Coordinates of C-alpha atoms in Angstrom, one line a residue:
M1 CA 14.9 -12.6 -3.4
K2 CA 17.4 -12.9 -6.2
R3 CA 15.9 -11.5 -9.3
N4 CA 18.3 -13.1 -11.8
N5 CA 17.7 -16.5 -10.3
L6 CA 13.9 -16.1 -10.4
L7 CA 14.1 -14.8 -14.0
Q8 CA 16.2 -17.8 -15.0
K9 CA 13.6 -20.2 -13.5
I10 CA 10.6 -18.6 -15.2
T11 CA 12.2 -18.7 -18.6
E12 CA 13.1 -22.4 -18.5
A13 CA 11.7 -24.2 -21.5
G14 CA 8.8 -26.6 -20.9
C15 CA 7.8 -25.1 -17.6
E16 CA 4.1 -24.7 -16.9
Y17 CA 2.5 -22.9 -13.9
D18 CA -0.8 -23.5 -12.2
M19 CA -1.4 -19.8 -11.9
L20 CA 0.2 -16.7 -13.4
V21 CA -0.6 -13.4 -11.8
I22 CA -0.3 -10.1 -13.6
G23 CA 0.2 -7.1 -11.3
G24 CA 2.4 -6.7 -8.2
G25 CA 0.1 -4.6 -6.0
A26 CA -1.9 -5.7 -2.9
S27 CA -4.3 -8.0 -4.8
G28 CA -1.7 -9.7 -7.1
L29 CA 0.8 -10.3 -4.3
G30 CA -2.0 -11.6 -2.1
V31 CA -2.9 -14.1 -4.7
A32 CA 0.8 -15.2 -5.1
V33 CA 1.1 -15.8 -1.4
D34 CA -2.2 -17.7 -1.2
A35 CA -1.4 -19.9 -4.2
A36 CA 2.2 -20.6 -3.2
S37 CA 1.4 -21.4 0.4
R38 CA -1.2 -23.9 -0.8
G39 CA 1.5 -25.6 -2.8
Y40 CA 0.5 -24.4 -6.3
R41 CA 3.1 -23.4 -8.9
V42 CA 2.6 -19.7 -9.2
A43 CA 4.4 -16.8 -10.9
L44 CA 3.8 -13.1 -10.6
L45 CA 4.8 -10.5 -13.2
E46 CA 4.8 -6.7 -12.5
Q47 CA 5.7 -4.2 -15.3
D48 CA 7.0 -1.6 -12.8
D49 CA 8.1 -2.1 -9.2
F50 CA 6.1 -3.9 -6.6
A51 CA 3.4 -1.6 -5.2
K52 CA 4.5 1.2 -7.6
G53 CA 0.9 2.3 -8.0
T54 CA -2.1 2.6 -5.7
S55 CA -0.7 0.0 -3.2
S56 CA 2.1 2.3 -2.0
R57 CA -0.1 5.4 -1.8
S58 CA -2.7 4.6 0.8
T59 CA -3.6 6.5 4.0
K60 CA -1.5 3.8 5.8
L61 CA -4.5 2.4 7.6
V62 CA -5.7 -1.2 8.3
H63 CA -9.3 -0.5 9.1
G64 CA -12.9 -1.7 9.0
G65 CA -14.1 1.6 7.6
V66 CA -16.0 3.7 10.1
R67 CA -17.9 5.5 7.3
Y68 CA -19.1 2.2 5.8
L69 CA -20.7 1.6 9.2
A70 CA -22.4 5.0 8.9
Q71 CA -23.6 4.0 5.5
G72 CA -25.1 0.8 6.9
D73 CA -22.7 -1.6 5.0
V74 CA -22.3 -3.9 8.1
R75 CA -21.2 -6.9 6.0
M76 CA -18.2 -5.0 4.6
V77 CA -17.3 -3.6 8.0
V78 CA -17.4 -7.1 9.6
E79 CA -15.2 -8.6 6.9
A80 CA -12.7 -5.8 7.1
L81 CA -12.5 -5.9 10.9
R82 CA -11.9 -9.6 10.9
E83 CA -9.1 -9.2 8.3
R84 CA -7.6 -6.2 10.2
G85 CA -7.1 -8.5 13.2
R86 CA -5.6 -11.3 11.0
M87 CA -3.3 -8.8 9.3
R88 CA -2.0 -7.5 12.6
R89 CA -1.6 -11.1 13.9
N90 CA 0.3 -12.3 10.9
A91 CA 2.5 -9.3 10.4
P92 CA 3.1 -7.6 13.8
H93 CA 6.3 -6.0 12.4
L94 CA 4.2 -4.1 9.9
V95 CA 0.8 -3.5 11.5
K96 CA 0.3 -1.9 14.8
D97 CA -2.6 -0.6 16.9
M98 CA -3.3 3.1 16.6
R99 CA -5.5 5.3 18.8
F100 CA -7.8 7.5 16.8
I101 CA -9.4 10.6 18.4
I102 CA -12.5 12.4 17.3
G103 CA -12.7 15.8 18.8
N104 CA -16.2 16.9 19.8
Y105 CA -17.3 20.5 19.5
K106 CA -21.1 20.0 19.9
W107 CA -22.8 18.6 23.0
W108 CA -24.4 15.6 21.2
E109 CA -21.3 14.4 19.4
R110 CA -19.6 12.6 22.2
P111 CA -22.5 10.2 23.0
F112 CA -23.4 9.9 19.3
Y113 CA -19.9 8.7 18.3
A114 CA -19.3 6.7 21.5
I115 CA -22.4 4.6 20.8
G116 CA -21.6 4.2 17.1
L117 CA -17.9 3.2 17.7
T118 CA -19.0 0.7 20.5
C119 CA -20.9 -1.1 17.7
Y120 CA -17.6 -1.0 15.7
D121 CA -15.9 -2.8 18.6
V122 CA -18.7 -5.4 18.9
L123 CA -18.4 -6.2 15.2
A124 CA -14.7 -6.8 15.6
G125 CA -15.3 -9.4 18.2
R126 CA -12.2 -11.3 19.5
L127 CA -10.0 -9.6 16.8
G128 CA -10.7 -6.2 18.2
L129 CA -7.7 -3.9 19.0
G130 CA -9.2 -2.0 22.0
R131 CA -12.3 -0.4 23.4
S132 CA -13.9 2.8 22.2
L133 CA -14.4 5.3 25.0
P134 CA -15.6 8.9 25.6
L135 CA -12.8 11.3 26.6
S136 CA -12.8 14.4 28.7
V137 CA -11.4 17.7 27.3
K138 CA -8.2 17.2 29.4
K139 CA -7.6 13.7 28.0
V140 CA -8.2 14.8 24.4
R141 CA -5.7 17.6 24.8
K142 CA -3.2 15.0 26.2
E143 CA -3.8 12.6 23.2
I144 CA -3.5 15.3 20.5
P145 CA -2.0 18.6 21.9
G146 CA -2.3 20.2 18.4
L147 CA -6.1 19.8 18.2
K148 CA -8.0 23.1 18.1
Q149 CA -8.9 24.0 21.8
N150 CA -11.5 26.7 21.2
G151 CA -14.9 25.2 21.7
L152 CA -13.6 21.6 22.4
K153 CA -16.1 19.7 24.6
G154 CA -14.4 16.4 24.8
G155 CA -13.9 13.5 22.4
V156 CA -14.1 9.8 21.6
V157 CA -11.2 7.4 21.2
Y158 CA -11.4 4.2 19.0
H159 CA -8.8 1.8 17.8
D160 CA -7.7 0.8 14.2
G161 CA -4.6 -0.5 12.6
Q162 CA -1.7 1.5 11.0
F163 CA 0.9 0.1 8.7
D164 CA 3.5 0.7 6.0
D165 CA 1.9 -0.3 2.7
A166 CA 4.9 -0.6 0.4
R167 CA 6.8 -2.5 3.0
M168 CA 3.9 -4.9 3.3
A169 CA 4.0 -5.4 -0.4
I170 CA 7.7 -6.3 -0.2
S171 CA 7.0 -8.7 2.7
L172 CA 4.3 -10.4 0.6
A173 CA 6.6 -10.9 -2.4
Q174 CA 9.2 -12.4 -0.1
T175 CA 6.6 -14.6 1.5
A176 CA 5.5 -15.9 -1.9
V177 CA 9.1 -16.6 -2.8
D178 CA 9.7 -18.3 0.5
H179 CA 7.0 -20.7 -0.3
G180 CA 8.3 -21.6 -3.8
G181 CA 6.6 -18.9 -5.9
I182 CA 8.2 -16.5 -8.4
C183 CA 7.7 -12.7 -8.2
L184 CA 9.4 -10.5 -10.7
N185 CA 9.3 -6.7 -11.1
Y186 CA 10.0 -4.9 -14.4
V187 CA 8.5 -7.7 -16.5
K188 CA 5.8 -6.5 -18.9
V189 CA 3.1 -8.8 -20.3
T190 CA 2.8 -8.0 -24.0
G191 CA 0.2 -10.6 -25.1
L192 CA -2.0 -13.5 -24.1
E193 CA -1.4 -17.0 -25.4
K194 CA -4.5 -19.0 -26.3
D195 CA -4.9 -22.7 -27.3
A196 CA -6.9 -24.0 -30.2
S197 CA -10.2 -23.8 -28.3
G198 CA -9.6 -20.1 -27.5
R199 CA -8.7 -20.6 -23.8
I200 CA -5.8 -18.6 -22.3
C201 CA -2.8 -20.9 -21.7
G202 CA -0.1 -18.4 -20.9
V203 CA 1.4 -15.0 -21.7
N204 CA 4.1 -13.3 -23.8
A205 CA 6.4 -11.1 -21.7
V206 CA 9.5 -8.9 -21.9
D207 CA 12.1 -8.3 -19.2
L208 CA 12.3 -4.5 -19.4
L209 CA 15.8 -4.4 -17.9
S210 CA 17.4 -6.7 -20.5
G211 CA 14.9 -6.6 -23.4
R212 CA 14.7 -10.4 -23.3
L213 CA 11.4 -11.8 -24.7
F214 CA 9.9 -15.0 -23.4
T215 CA 6.6 -17.0 -23.0
V216 CA 5.2 -18.3 -19.7
K217 CA 2.7 -21.2 -19.9
S218 CA 0.0 -21.3 -17.2
K219 CA -3.3 -23.1 -16.5
V220 CA -4.8 -19.9 -15.2
V221 CA -4.0 -16.2 -15.7
V222 CA -5.2 -13.7 -13.1
N223 CA -5.5 -10.0 -14.1
A224 CA -4.7 -8.0 -10.9
T225 CA -3.5 -4.8 -12.5
G226 CA -5.6 -2.4 -10.5
V227 CA -6.7 0.7 -12.4
F228 CA -5.2 -0.8 -15.6
V229 CA -7.4 -4.0 -15.6
D230 CA -9.4 -2.7 -18.6
E231 CA -6.3 -2.7 -20.8
L232 CA -5.6 -6.3 -20.2
M233 CA -9.3 -7.3 -20.6
A234 CA -9.3 -5.5 -23.9
L235 CA -6.2 -7.5 -24.9
D236 CA -8.3 -10.7 -24.2
T237 CA -11.6 -9.4 -25.6
P238 CA -11.4 -6.3 -27.8
G239 CA -14.3 -3.9 -27.2
V240 CA -15.2 -5.3 -23.8
Q241 CA -17.1 -2.9 -21.5
K242 CA -14.8 -1.0 -19.1
K243 CA -15.0 -2.3 -15.5
V244 CA -13.0 0.5 -13.7
R245 CA -13.5 4.2 -13.1
P246 CA -10.4 5.6 -11.4
S247 CA -10.8 8.0 -8.5
Q248 CA -7.8 9.9 -7.2
G249 CA -6.9 10.2 -3.5
V250 CA -4.3 12.7 -2.4
H251 CA -2.3 12.8 0.8
L252 CA 0.0 15.5 2.3
V253 CA 2.9 14.7 4.7
V254 CA 3.8 17.3 7.3
D255 CA 5.8 17.5 10.5
R256 CA 4.6 15.6 13.6
K257 CA 4.3 18.9 15.5
F258 CA 0.9 19.6 13.8
L259 CA -0.7 16.8 15.9
G260 CA 1.9 16.8 18.7
G261 CA 1.1 13.3 20.1
K262 CA 1.2 9.7 19.1
S263 CA -2.6 9.4 18.5
A264 CA -4.3 9.9 15.1
L265 CA -7.0 12.4 14.3
M266 CA -10.2 11.5 12.6
I267 CA -12.5 14.2 11.2
P268 CA -15.8 12.4 10.6
K269 CA -17.2 14.8 8.0
T270 CA -15.5 17.3 5.8
M271 CA -16.9 19.9 3.4
D272 CA -17.4 17.2 0.7
G273 CA -18.9 14.7 3.1
R274 CA -15.7 12.5 3.4
V275 CA -13.7 11.5 6.4
L276 CA -10.3 13.2 6.8
F277 CA -7.4 11.6 8.7
G278 CA -4.3 12.9 10.4
V279 CA -2.1 9.8 11.0
P280 CA 1.3 9.6 12.6
W281 CA 3.6 7.6 10.3
H282 CA 7.4 7.2 10.6
D283 CA 7.7 10.3 12.8
K284 CA 5.7 12.4 10.3
V285 CA 1.9 13.0 9.9
V286 CA -0.1 11.9 6.8
L287 CA -3.1 14.1 6.1
G288 CA -5.8 12.9 3.7
T289 CA -7.6 12.1 1.6
T290 CA -9.6 13.4 -1.4
D291 CA -11.9 11.7 -3.9
T292 CA -11.6 13.1 -7.4
P293 CA -13.0 11.2 -10.4
L294 CA -10.5 10.8 -13.3
E295 CA -11.2 9.9 -17.0
K296 CA -8.2 7.6 -17.4
P297 CA -5.5 6.0 -15.2
E298 CA -2.0 7.3 -14.9
T299 CA 1.2 5.5 -13.7
E300 CA 2.3 8.5 -11.8
P301 CA -0.8 10.6 -10.9
L302 CA -0.3 14.2 -9.9
A303 CA -2.1 16.0 -7.1
L304 CA -4.3 18.8 -8.2
E305 CA -3.9 22.3 -6.7
E306 CA -7.4 22.3 -5.4
E307 CA -6.9 18.9 -3.7
V308 CA -3.9 20.2 -1.8
D309 CA -5.8 23.4 -0.8
F310 CA -8.8 21.3 0.3
I311 CA -6.8 19.1 2.7
L312 CA -4.9 22.1 4.1
D313 CA -8.1 24.0 4.6
Q314 CA -10.1 21.1 6.2
A315 CA -7.2 20.0 8.5
G316 CA -6.6 23.7 9.4
Q317 CA -10.1 24.0 10.8
Y318 CA -9.3 21.4 13.4
L319 CA -5.7 22.2 14.3
D320 CA -4.4 25.1 16.4
L321 CA -1.3 25.3 14.2
K322 CA -2.7 25.5 10.7
P323 CA -0.5 23.8 8.0
K324 CA 0.4 25.9 5.0
R325 CA 1.7 24.9 1.6
S326 CA 5.2 25.6 2.7
D327 CA 4.8 23.0 5.5
V328 CA 4.1 20.1 3.2
L329 CA 7.2 17.8 3.0
S330 CA 5.7 15.5 0.4
V331 CA 2.4 15.1 -1.5
F332 CA 1.4 11.9 -3.2
A333 CA -1.6 10.7 -5.2
G334 CA -3.0 7.3 -5.6
L335 CA -5.8 5.9 -7.8
R336 CA -8.7 3.8 -6.6
P337 CA -10.0 1.2 -9.1
L338 CA -13.7 1.8 -8.4
A339 CA -16.5 0.1 -10.4
A340 CA -17.3 1.9 -13.6
P341 CA -20.7 3.7 -13.7
V342 CA -23.3 1.7 -15.6
N343 CA -26.1 3.3 -17.8
G344 CA -25.1 6.8 -17.1
D345 CA -24.9 6.2 -13.3
S346 CA -23.5 9.5 -11.8
K347 CA -23.0 8.4 -8.2
K348 CA -20.3 10.3 -6.3
T349 CA -17.2 8.2 -6.0
K350 CA -17.3 8.3 -2.2
E351 CA -20.7 6.5 -2.4
I352 CA -19.5 3.7 -4.7
S353 CA -18.8 0.5 -2.9
R354 CA -15.1 -0.4 -2.3
S355 CA -16.0 -4.1 -2.3
H356 CA -14.1 -6.2 -4.8
K357 CA -15.5 -7.9 -7.9
I358 CA -14.1 -10.9 -9.8
Y359 CA -14.8 -11.4 -13.5
R360 CA -14.3 -14.5 -15.6
S361 CA -14.1 -14.1 -19.4
E362 CA -15.0 -16.8 -22.0
S363 CA -11.2 -17.5 -22.4
G364 CA -10.8 -18.1 -18.7
L365 CA -9.1 -14.8 -17.8
L366 CA -9.8 -14.0 -14.2
T367 CA -9.9 -10.3 -13.4
V368 CA -10.2 -8.7 -9.9
T369 CA -11.2 -5.1 -9.4
G370 CA -11.8 -2.9 -6.3
G371 CA -11.1 -3.9 -2.7
K372 CA -8.6 -2.4 -0.3
W373 CA -5.4 -3.3 1.6
T374 CA -7.3 -4.4 4.7
T375 CA -9.1 -7.2 2.8
Y376 CA -6.3 -8.2 0.5
R377 CA -6.0 -11.7 2.1
E378 CA -9.7 -12.5 1.8
M379 CA -9.8 -11.3 -1.7
A380 CA -6.8 -13.5 -2.6
E381 CA -8.5 -16.5 -1.1
E382 CA -11.6 -16.0 -3.1
I383 CA -9.6 -15.5 -6.4
V384 CA -7.5 -18.6 -5.8
D385 CA -10.6 -20.7 -5.1
E386 CA -12.1 -19.4 -8.4
A387 CA -8.8 -20.2 -10.2
I388 CA -8.8 -23.7 -9.0
G389 CA -12.1 -24.3 -10.8
V390 CA -10.9 -22.5 -14.0
G391 CA -7.7 -24.5 -14.2
D392 CA -9.2 -27.8 -13.0
L393 CA -6.5 -27.9 -10.3
I394 CA -6.4 -30.2 -7.3
R395 CA -8.4 -28.4 -4.6
R396 CA -6.2 -27.5 -1.6
K397 CA -7.3 -25.6 1.5
C398 CA -6.3 -21.9 2.1
V399 CA -3.8 -21.5 4.9
T400 CA -3.2 -17.7 4.9
A401 CA -5.6 -16.8 7.7
N402 CA -2.9 -17.9 10.2
L403 CA 0.2 -17.6 7.9
K404 CA 3.1 -15.6 9.4
L405 CA 4.5 -13.2 6.8
H406 CA 8.2 -12.8 5.9
G407 CA 10.0 -10.9 8.6
Y408 CA 7.4 -11.8 11.3
S409 CA 8.6 -10.5 14.7
E410 CA 6.8 -9.5 17.9
Q411 CA 9.9 -7.9 19.3
A412 CA 10.0 -4.8 17.0
D413 CA 11.4 -1.7 18.6
R414 CA 9.0 1.0 17.2
S415 CA 11.1 3.9 18.4
A416 CA 13.1 3.6 15.1
W417 CA 11.6 3.5 11.6
D418 CA 13.4 0.2 10.6
Y419 CA 11.0 -1.9 12.8
V420 CA 9.3 -2.6 9.4
Y421 CA 12.1 -5.1 8.6
G422 CA 11.1 -7.4 11.5
S423 CA 13.4 -10.4 11.8
D424 CA 15.4 -9.2 8.8
S425 CA 16.8 -6.4 11.0
E426 CA 19.4 -8.8 12.4
K427 CA 20.7 -9.5 8.9
I428 CA 20.9 -5.8 8.0
N429 CA 22.9 -5.2 11.2
R430 CA 25.2 -8.0 10.1
L431 CA 25.9 -6.0 6.9
I432 CA 26.9 -3.0 9.1
N433 CA 29.2 -5.1 11.3
E434 CA 30.9 -6.6 8.2
D435 CA 31.5 -3.2 6.5
S436 CA 31.7 0.1 8.3
E437 CA 30.7 1.9 5.1
N438 CA 27.2 0.3 5.4
D439 CA 26.8 2.3 8.7
L440 CA 26.9 5.6 6.9
L441 CA 23.7 7.7 6.9
L442 CA 22.1 8.7 3.6
H443 CA 21.0 12.0 5.1
P444 CA 22.0 13.8 8.4
A445 CA 18.3 14.4 9.3
Y446 CA 17.2 10.7 8.8
T447 CA 18.4 7.3 10.1
F448 CA 18.3 5.6 6.7
K449 CA 21.7 3.9 6.2
A450 CA 23.8 2.6 3.3
A451 CA 23.0 -0.9 4.6
H452 CA 19.3 -0.5 3.8
V453 CA 20.2 0.3 0.2
V454 CA 22.5 -2.7 0.0
W455 CA 19.8 -4.9 1.5
A456 CA 17.2 -3.5 -0.9
V457 CA 19.4 -4.5 -3.9
K458 CA 20.5 -7.9 -2.5
E459 CA 17.2 -9.2 -1.0
E460 CA 14.3 -6.9 -2.1
M461 CA 14.8 -6.7 -5.9
A462 CA 15.3 -2.9 -5.9
Q463 CA 16.5 -1.9 -9.4
T464 CA 16.3 1.9 -9.4
V465 CA 16.9 4.8 -7.1
E466 CA 13.2 5.3 -7.0
D467 CA 12.6 1.7 -5.9
V468 CA 14.8 2.4 -2.9
L469 CA 13.8 5.9 -1.9
A470 CA 10.1 5.5 -2.7
R471 CA 9.2 2.0 -1.6
R472 CA 12.1 0.4 0.4
V473 CA 12.9 3.2 2.9
R474 CA 9.9 5.5 2.0
A475 CA 12.0 8.7 2.0
L476 CA 10.3 10.1 -1.1
F477 CA 6.9 9.9 0.7
L478 CA 8.2 11.4 3.9
D479 CA 10.3 14.3 2.7
A480 CA 10.8 14.8 -1.1
R481 CA 13.5 17.4 -0.7
A482 CA 15.6 15.2 1.6
A483 CA 15.1 12.3 -0.8
I484 CA 16.5 14.4 -3.7
E485 CA 19.6 15.0 -1.6
M486 CA 19.9 11.3 -0.9
A487 CA 19.7 10.3 -4.5
P488 CA 23.4 10.6 -5.6
K489 CA 24.6 8.5 -2.6
V490 CA 21.9 5.9 -3.2
A491 CA 22.7 5.6 -6.9
S492 CA 26.4 5.2 -6.1
I493 CA 25.8 2.4 -3.6
M494 CA 23.4 0.6 -6.0
A495 CA 25.9 1.0 -8.9
K496 CA 28.6 -0.7 -6.8
E497 CA 26.3 -3.6 -6.0
L498 CA 24.9 -4.0 -9.5
K499 CA 28.2 -3.3 -11.2
Y500 CA 26.8 -0.4 -13.3
P501 CA 28.9 2.4 -14.8
E502 CA 29.1 6.1 -13.9
E503 CA 26.6 6.9 -16.7
W504 CA 23.9 4.8 -14.9
I505 CA 24.4 6.8 -11.7
Q506 CA 24.0 10.1 -13.4
Q507 CA 20.9 9.0 -15.3
Q508 CA 19.3 7.6 -12.2
V509 CA 19.9 10.8 -10.3
R510 CA 18.3 12.8 -13.1
N511 CA 15.4 10.5 -13.4
F512 CA 14.7 10.5 -9.7
T513 CA 15.1 14.2 -9.3
S514 CA 12.6 14.8 -12.0
L515 CA 10.1 12.4 -10.4
A516 CA 10.6 13.7 -6.9
K517 CA 9.9 17.3 -7.9
C518 CA 6.3 16.1 -8.6
Y519 CA 6.1 15.3 -4.8
L520 CA 6.8 18.9 -3.9
V521 CA 4.2 21.6 -3.3
S522 CA 5.2 25.0 -4.7

């Protein structure tokens, strides 16, 4: 993806798009892929980086939602399980099968969970990832050596998907561009264009890197800005009722020794009634999550002290080696765009449905709220089908159910973190063969190389040190202190590629260091 080329195309005079998507997270990128692969002219604008918000801050799971099954929401579980299978089939370089273990400490838990999870398997049908089975104490210990042994009576194993969320977002942007679409980061929509009848016919935008102002004409505009959808809806219809109530989910990243094996841990009920996960991810373990209602959305949400303590306390009750604050390598928070309470509704956020909703305003603005990564493709199909009617477009069939995403590869070697590049790994290795400097490590404790930075700039539209270390190689989410140490080297490599001066390097290092400190637990 060459940003300058795409920016030049979108600013050409007289150009009109079938669909313009605002928001570069899971929902927006899914719409761009769906529309582009159907042959529509589509452009996507993101004011920050792709997946800067919620879409890079998930629990890294592609799942049907075991707790939704417990709540009796069978329809949502069936949809999610079907999409989980498609996601793994279409992006095997990013999605893999993960074994989840539920440790049992009461006599009735093993048959209870085994029966419930067998129903989970049945609902998945042909797209299932593996059978749920009861396990002996010995087998549970082998799967997760770090699980608390005292009182352990056995366990149950079930299968779900695990993935890299930000890398999936980049792959979707590349897929949309591969099919003729335009995806641009750091372009902010400043206003909505309307025709004489009051229908939206485009947007006003600014390239935040150059300051250039321009207008993009489009038959349909889709608002996929996540927790910020209300701001854009208010731009369209001042005073409109808010549709989103943000809820914060926090995750802690610790060393893999706390689980000790390759399987994930699922704690079915914590003190607040939520599910807690311990998921192996890029040779670390992600612990989470929380569910804290917030009054207003933030671009860079911060974990609350009590959220960090809650996860450590709950995880510690199930692990022999109890994680402490000093063990946390990185902490990150994401905001869920849940449906706003109506008429004083005070439901707990964990009970509010995660299903998505699509709104159509009188001007024709389409807004999508809710949903989750697992069902991004299905959501996008529904939105594009709706957009076809709004824009009076020629109806074309959705093809994404079996569409291989950019980088598709079944040969990924999962022993190294860079399996997420899939077929692009060969091109990155070519960079290393062409220039030995590209083979240099960014940090002695990690296998991230200069070549990954060069590739991020050349082919993945990375514009800042944060883009690279947070969402291209994931260092910030894996080990914030190590990421701070990598920043000067990354900035220097980027400056060389982008032909930026020394002042840019220094400013980038300062900016990233300030940000990364928010990912540390004191």
